[in-house]
Coordinates of C-alpha atoms and ligand atoms in Angstrom, one line a residue:
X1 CA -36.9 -25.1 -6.1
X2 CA -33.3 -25.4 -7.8
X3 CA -30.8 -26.5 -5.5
X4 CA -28.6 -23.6 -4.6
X5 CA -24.7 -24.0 -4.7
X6 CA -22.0 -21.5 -3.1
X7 CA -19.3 -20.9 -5.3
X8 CA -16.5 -19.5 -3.4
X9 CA -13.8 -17.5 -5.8
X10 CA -10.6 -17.9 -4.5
X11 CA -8.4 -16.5 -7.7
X12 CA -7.5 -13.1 -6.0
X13 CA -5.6 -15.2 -3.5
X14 CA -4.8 -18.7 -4.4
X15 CA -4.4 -17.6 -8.5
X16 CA -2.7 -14.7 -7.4
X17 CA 0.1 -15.8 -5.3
X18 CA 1.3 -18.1 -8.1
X19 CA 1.7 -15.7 -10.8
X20 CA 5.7 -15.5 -10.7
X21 CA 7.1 -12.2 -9.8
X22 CA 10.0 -12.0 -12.5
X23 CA 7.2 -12.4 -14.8
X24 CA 5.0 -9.3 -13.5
X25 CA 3.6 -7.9 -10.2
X26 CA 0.5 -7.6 -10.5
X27 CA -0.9 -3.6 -10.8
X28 CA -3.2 -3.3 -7.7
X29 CA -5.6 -1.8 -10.7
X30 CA -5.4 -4.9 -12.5
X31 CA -6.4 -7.3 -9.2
X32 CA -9.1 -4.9 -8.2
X33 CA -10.8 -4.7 -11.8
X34 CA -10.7 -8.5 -12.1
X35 CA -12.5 -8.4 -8.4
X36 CA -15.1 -6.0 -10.1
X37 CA -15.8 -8.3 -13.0
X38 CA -16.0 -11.3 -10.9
X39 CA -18.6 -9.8 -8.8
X40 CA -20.4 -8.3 -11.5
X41 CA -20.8 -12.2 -13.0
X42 CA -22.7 -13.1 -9.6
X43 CA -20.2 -14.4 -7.2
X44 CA -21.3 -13.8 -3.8
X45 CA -18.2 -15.0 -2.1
X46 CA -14.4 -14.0 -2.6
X47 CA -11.0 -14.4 -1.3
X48 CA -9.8 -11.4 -2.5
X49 CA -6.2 -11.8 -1.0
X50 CA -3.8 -12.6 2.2
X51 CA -2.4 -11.2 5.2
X52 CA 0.9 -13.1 5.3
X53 CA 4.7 -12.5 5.2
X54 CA 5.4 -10.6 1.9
X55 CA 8.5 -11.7 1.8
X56 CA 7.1 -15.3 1.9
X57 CA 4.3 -14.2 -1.0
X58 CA 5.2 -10.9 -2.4
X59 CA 2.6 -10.8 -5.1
X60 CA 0.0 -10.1 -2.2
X61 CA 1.9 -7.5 -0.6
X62 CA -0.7 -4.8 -1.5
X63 CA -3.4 -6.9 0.7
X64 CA -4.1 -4.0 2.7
X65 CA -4.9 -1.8 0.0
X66 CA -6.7 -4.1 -1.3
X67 CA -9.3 -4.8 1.4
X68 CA -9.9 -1.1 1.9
X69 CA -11.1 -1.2 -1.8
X70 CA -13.4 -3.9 -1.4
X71 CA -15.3 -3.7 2.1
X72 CA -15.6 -0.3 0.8
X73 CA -17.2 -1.5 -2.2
X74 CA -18.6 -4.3 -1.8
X75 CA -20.6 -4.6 2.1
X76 CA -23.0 -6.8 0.7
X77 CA -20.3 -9.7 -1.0
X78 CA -18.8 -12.5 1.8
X79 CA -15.5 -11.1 1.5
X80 CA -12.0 -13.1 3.2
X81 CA -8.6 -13.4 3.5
X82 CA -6.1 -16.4 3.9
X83 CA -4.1 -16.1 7.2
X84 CA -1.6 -18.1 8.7
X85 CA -1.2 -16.7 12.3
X86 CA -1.9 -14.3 15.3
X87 CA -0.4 -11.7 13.4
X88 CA -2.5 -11.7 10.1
X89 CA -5.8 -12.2 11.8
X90 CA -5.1 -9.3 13.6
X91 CA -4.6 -7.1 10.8
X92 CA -7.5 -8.4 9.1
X93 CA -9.6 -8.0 12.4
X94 CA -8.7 -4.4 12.6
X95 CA -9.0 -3.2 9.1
X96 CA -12.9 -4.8 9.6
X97 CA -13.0 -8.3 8.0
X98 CA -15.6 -10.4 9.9
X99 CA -14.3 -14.0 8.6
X100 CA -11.2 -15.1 7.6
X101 CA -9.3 -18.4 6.5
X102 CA -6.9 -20.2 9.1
X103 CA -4.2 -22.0 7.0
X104 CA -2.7 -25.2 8.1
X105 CA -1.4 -28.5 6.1
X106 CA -2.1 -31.8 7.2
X107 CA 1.0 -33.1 6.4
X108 CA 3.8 -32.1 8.9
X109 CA 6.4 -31.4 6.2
X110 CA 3.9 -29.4 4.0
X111 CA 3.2 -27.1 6.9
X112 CA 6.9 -26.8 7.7
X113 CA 7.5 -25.7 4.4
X114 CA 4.5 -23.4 3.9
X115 CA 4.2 -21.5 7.3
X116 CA 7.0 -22.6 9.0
X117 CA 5.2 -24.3 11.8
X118 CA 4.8 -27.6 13.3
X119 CA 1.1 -28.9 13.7
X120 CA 1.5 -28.2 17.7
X121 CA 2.4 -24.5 16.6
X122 CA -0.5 -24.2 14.4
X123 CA -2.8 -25.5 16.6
X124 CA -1.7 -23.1 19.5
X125 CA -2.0 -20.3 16.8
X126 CA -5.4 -21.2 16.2
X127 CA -6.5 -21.6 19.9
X128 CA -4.7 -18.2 20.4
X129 CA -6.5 -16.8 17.3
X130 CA -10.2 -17.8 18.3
X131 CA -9.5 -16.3 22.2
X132 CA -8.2 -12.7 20.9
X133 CA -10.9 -12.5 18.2
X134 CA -14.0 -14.6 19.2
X135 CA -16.2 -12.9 17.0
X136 CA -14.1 -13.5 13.4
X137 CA -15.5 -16.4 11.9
X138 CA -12.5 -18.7 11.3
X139 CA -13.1 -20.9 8.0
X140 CA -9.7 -23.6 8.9
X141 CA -8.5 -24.2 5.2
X142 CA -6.8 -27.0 5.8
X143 CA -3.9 -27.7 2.9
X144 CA -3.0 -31.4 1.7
X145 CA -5.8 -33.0 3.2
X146 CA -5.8 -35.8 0.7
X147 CA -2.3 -35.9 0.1
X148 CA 1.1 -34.0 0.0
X149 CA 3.6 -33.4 -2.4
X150 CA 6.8 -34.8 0.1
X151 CA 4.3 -37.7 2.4
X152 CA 2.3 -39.0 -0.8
X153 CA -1.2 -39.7 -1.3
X154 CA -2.7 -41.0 2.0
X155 CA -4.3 -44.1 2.0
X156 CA -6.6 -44.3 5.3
X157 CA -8.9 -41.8 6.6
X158 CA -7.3 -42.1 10.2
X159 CA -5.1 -39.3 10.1
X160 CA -7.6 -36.7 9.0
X161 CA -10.1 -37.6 11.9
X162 CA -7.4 -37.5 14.0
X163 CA -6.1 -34.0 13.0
X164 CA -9.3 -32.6 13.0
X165 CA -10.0 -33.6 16.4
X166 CA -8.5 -31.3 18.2
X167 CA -9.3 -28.4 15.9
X168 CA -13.2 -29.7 16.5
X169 CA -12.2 -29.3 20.3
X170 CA -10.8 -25.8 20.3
X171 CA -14.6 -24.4 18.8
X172 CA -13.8 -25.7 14.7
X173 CA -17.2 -25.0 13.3
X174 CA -16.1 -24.8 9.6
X175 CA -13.2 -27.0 7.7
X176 CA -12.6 -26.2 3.7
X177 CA -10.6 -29.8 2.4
X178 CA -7.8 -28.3 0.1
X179 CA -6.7 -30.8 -2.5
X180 CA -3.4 -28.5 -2.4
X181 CA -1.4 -30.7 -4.9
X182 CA -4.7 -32.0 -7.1
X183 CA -4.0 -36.0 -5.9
X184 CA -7.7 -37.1 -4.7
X185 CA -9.4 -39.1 -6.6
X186 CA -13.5 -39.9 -6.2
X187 CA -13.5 -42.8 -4.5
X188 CA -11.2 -41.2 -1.8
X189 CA -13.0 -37.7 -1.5
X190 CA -16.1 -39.9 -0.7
X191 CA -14.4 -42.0 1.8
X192 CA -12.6 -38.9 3.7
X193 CA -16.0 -36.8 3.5
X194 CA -18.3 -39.8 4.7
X195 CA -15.8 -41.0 7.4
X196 CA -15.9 -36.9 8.8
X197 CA -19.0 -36.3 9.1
X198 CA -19.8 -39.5 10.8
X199 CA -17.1 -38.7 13.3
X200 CA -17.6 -35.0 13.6
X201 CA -21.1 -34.1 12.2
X202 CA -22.2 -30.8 13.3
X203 CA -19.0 -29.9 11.6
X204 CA -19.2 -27.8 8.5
X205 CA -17.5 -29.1 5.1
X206 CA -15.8 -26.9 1.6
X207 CA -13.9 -28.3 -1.2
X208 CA -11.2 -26.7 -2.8
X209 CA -9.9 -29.1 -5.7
X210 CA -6.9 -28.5 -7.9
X211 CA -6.9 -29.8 -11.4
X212 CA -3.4 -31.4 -11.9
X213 CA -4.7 -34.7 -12.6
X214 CA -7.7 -33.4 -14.9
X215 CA -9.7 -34.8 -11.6
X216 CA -10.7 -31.1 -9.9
X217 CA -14.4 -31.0 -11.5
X218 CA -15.4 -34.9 -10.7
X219 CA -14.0 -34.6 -7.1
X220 CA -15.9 -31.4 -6.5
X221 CA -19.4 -33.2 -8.3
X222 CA -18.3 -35.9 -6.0
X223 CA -18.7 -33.7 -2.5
X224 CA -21.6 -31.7 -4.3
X225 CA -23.2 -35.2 -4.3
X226 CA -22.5 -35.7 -0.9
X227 CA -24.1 -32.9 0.2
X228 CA -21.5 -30.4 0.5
X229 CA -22.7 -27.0 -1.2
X230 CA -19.9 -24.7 -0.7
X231 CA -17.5 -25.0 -3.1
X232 CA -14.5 -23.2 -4.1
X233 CA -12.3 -22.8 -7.4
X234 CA -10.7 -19.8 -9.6
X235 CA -11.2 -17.7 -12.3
X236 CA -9.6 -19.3 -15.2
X237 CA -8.1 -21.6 -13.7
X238 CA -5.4 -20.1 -12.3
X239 CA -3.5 -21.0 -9.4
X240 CA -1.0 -23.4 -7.2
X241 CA 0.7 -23.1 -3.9
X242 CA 4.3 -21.9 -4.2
X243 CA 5.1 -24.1 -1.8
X244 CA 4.0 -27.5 -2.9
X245 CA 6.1 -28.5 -5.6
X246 CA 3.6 -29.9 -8.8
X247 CA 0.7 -27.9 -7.6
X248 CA -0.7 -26.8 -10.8
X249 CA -4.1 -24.6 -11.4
X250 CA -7.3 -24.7 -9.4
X251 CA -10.4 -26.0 -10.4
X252 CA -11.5 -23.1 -12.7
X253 CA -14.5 -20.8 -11.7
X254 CA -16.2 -20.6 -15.2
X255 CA -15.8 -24.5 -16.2
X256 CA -17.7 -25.3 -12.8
X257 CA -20.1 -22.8 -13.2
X258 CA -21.1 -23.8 -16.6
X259 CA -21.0 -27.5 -15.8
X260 CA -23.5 -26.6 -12.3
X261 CA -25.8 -24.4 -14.3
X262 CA -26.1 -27.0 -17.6
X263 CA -27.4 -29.5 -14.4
X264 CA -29.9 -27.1 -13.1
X265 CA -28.3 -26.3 -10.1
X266 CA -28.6 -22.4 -8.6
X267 CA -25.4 -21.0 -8.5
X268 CA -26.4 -17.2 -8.9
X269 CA -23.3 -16.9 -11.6
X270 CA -23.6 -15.9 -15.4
X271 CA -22.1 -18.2 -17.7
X272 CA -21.2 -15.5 -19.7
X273 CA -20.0 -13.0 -17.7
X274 CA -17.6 -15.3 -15.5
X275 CA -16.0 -16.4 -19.0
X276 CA -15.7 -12.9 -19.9
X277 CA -13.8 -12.1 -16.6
X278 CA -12.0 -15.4 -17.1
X279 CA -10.4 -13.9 -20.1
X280 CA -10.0 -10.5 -19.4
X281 CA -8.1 -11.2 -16.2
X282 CA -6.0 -13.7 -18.7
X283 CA -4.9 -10.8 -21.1
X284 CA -3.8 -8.3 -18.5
X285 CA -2.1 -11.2 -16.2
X286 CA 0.3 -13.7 -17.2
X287 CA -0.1 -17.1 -15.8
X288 CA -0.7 -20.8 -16.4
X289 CA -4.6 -20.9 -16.8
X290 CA -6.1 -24.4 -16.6
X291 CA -9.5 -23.9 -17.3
X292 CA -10.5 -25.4 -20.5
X293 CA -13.3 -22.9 -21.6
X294 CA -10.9 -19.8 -21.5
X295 CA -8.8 -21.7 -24.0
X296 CA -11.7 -22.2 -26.5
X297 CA -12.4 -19.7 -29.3
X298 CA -15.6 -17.7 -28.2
X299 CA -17.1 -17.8 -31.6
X300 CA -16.8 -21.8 -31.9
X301 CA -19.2 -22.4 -29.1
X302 CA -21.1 -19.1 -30.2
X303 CA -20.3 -16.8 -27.7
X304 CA -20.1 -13.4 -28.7
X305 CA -18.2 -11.8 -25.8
X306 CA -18.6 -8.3 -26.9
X307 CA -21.9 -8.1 -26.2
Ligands
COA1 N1 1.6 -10.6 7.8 C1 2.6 -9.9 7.4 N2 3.9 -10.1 7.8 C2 4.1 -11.2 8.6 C3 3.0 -12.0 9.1 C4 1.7 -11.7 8.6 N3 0.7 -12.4 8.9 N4 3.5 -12.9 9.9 C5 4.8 -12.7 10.0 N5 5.2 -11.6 9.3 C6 6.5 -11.1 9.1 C7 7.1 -10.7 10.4 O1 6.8 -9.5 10.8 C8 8.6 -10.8 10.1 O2 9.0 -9.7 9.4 P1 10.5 -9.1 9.4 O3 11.4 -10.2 8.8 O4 10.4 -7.9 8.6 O5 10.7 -8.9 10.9 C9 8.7 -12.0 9.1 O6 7.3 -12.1 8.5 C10 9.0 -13.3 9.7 O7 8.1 -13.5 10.8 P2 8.1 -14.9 11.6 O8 7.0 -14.8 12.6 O9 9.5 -15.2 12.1 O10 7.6 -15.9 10.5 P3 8.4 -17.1 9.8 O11 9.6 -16.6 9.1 O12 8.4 -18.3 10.6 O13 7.3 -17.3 8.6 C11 5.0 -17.1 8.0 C12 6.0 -17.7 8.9 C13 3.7 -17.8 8.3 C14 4.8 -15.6 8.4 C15 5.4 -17.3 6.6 O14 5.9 -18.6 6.3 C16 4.3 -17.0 5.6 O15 3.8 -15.9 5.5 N6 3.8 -18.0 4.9 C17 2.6 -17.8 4.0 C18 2.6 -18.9 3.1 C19 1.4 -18.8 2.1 O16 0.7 -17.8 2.0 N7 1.3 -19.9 1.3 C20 0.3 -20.0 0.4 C21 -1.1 -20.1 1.0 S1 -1.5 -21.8 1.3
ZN2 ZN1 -5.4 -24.1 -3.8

């Protein structure tokens, strides 16, 4: 049997939010059609958008909306939202998500300037999260974990383990490592996964990698080989936190998905149909798309994409 990877699309959020607003809101048409194609190409498992201050990210200010469409839709496709607090995990719990992401940075200043919140704050907001809501499964994203774009790259492992410590305390059961500002390299996404899960182990992994550095797809292979199988990234590449100054696009959907299937790994996704959405989304949204595959002429590799 093929070994089976998760690929977890986080464009509808992470690409979203970074498309710049005096450029174009996005039509709530537009994000729900590229949701559809995504879908239809085999992804099992979306962020389709967040519950946070819209004055902080307006391009997601049609969240609500949004969600209707989808659990409506969609009951049978893992479907979350980014939230950063009490607030936003309510109104995800009451329009009937089951599982949501808890955002918080692992660099102090990063956090500060993201959510507004000190790590103490963020914690408390998690603990007070998990008591109101037992039953929403909380996936804790947690944002620089390899480095930050005002701290630097860290060099040790010690101050992940002891982050995470008291996150594994207050019931933690699932942690996705966000490369927010694309710094990791291999030999350190091996060194901070293998020093975790010998300190925490019934602890559940992700990797979300950014592509800054041209790095996003050899860190993920990296985890992959360490026997992470969750994996996130975006359709075409898009992406970036607002907040993290340099944080250029995601590790894109179709480029990992091509790559995983070439290798014989199960991912569930077609080739062809996540390159398809890739570009589709591309010509009705403006953005900075990093994938390389979107940016190669169909009919030079032999694709015919209007099949
Ligand atoms: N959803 C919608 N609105 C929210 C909200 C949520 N989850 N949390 C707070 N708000 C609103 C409040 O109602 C308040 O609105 P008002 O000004 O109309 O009264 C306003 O946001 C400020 O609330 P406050 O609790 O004082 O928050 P803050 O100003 O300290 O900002 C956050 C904190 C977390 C709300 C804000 O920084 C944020 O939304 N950040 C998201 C960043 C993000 O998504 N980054 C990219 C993903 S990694
Ligand atoms: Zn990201």
């Amino acid at each position: 049997m093929r070994e089976k990877i998760e690929i977890f699309e986080v464009g509808p959020r992470d690409g979203f939010q970074s498309v710049k607003v005096d450029c174009i809101l996005i039509p709530t048409e537009e994000k729900l059609k590229v949701i559809d194609n995504i879908i239809a190409a085999g992804i099992k498992h979306i962020e389709f958008s967040s519950f946070v201050s819209p004055k902080a990210i307006p391009q997601l200010a049609d969240s609500v909306e949004v969600t209707k469409y989808v659990l409506e839709k969609y009951p049978n496709i893992d479907l979350f939202a980014l939230v950063p607090n009490l607030k936003g995990a309510r109104t995800a719990y009451e329009l009937g998500l089951d599982k949501v992401c808890y955002v918080v940075s692992l660099s102090a200043s990063h956090n500060k300037a993201n959510i507004n919140r000190t790590h103490e704050q963020s914690l408390e907001a998690y603990k007070e999260i998990r008591e109101n809501y037992p039953d929403l499964e909380i996936i804790v994203d947690l944002a620089t974990s390899f480095g930050c774009p005002f701290e630097g790259k860290y060099n040790d492992t010690q101050k992940i383990i002891s982050f995470l410590g008291d996150y594994v305390k207050a019931g933690m059961k699932v942690c996705c490592l966000c490369d927010t500002i694309g710094i990791a390299d291999p030999m350190q996404v091996k060194n901070v996964i293998s020093s975790i899960k010998e300190n925490y182990p019934n602890l559940e992994l992700m990797v979300h990698f950014h592509d800054t550095r041209g790095l996003g797809m050899i860190n993920t292979l990296t985890a992959i080989n360490l026997g992470i199988t969750k994996v996130q990234s975006t359709l075409g590449g898009l992406g970036g936190c607002p907040f993290a100054p340099g944080a250029s696009g995601n590790l894109s959907t179709e480029d990992l998905v091509w790559m995983l299937n070439e290798m014989g790994y199960d991912t569930g996704v077609s080739f062809f149909k996540i390159l398809k959405a890739a570009k589709e989304q591309a010509a009705m949204i403006p953005g900075q798309y990093s994938g390389h595959q979107i940016n190669i002429n169909a009919n030079l590799i032999g694709l015919n994409l209007d099949k």
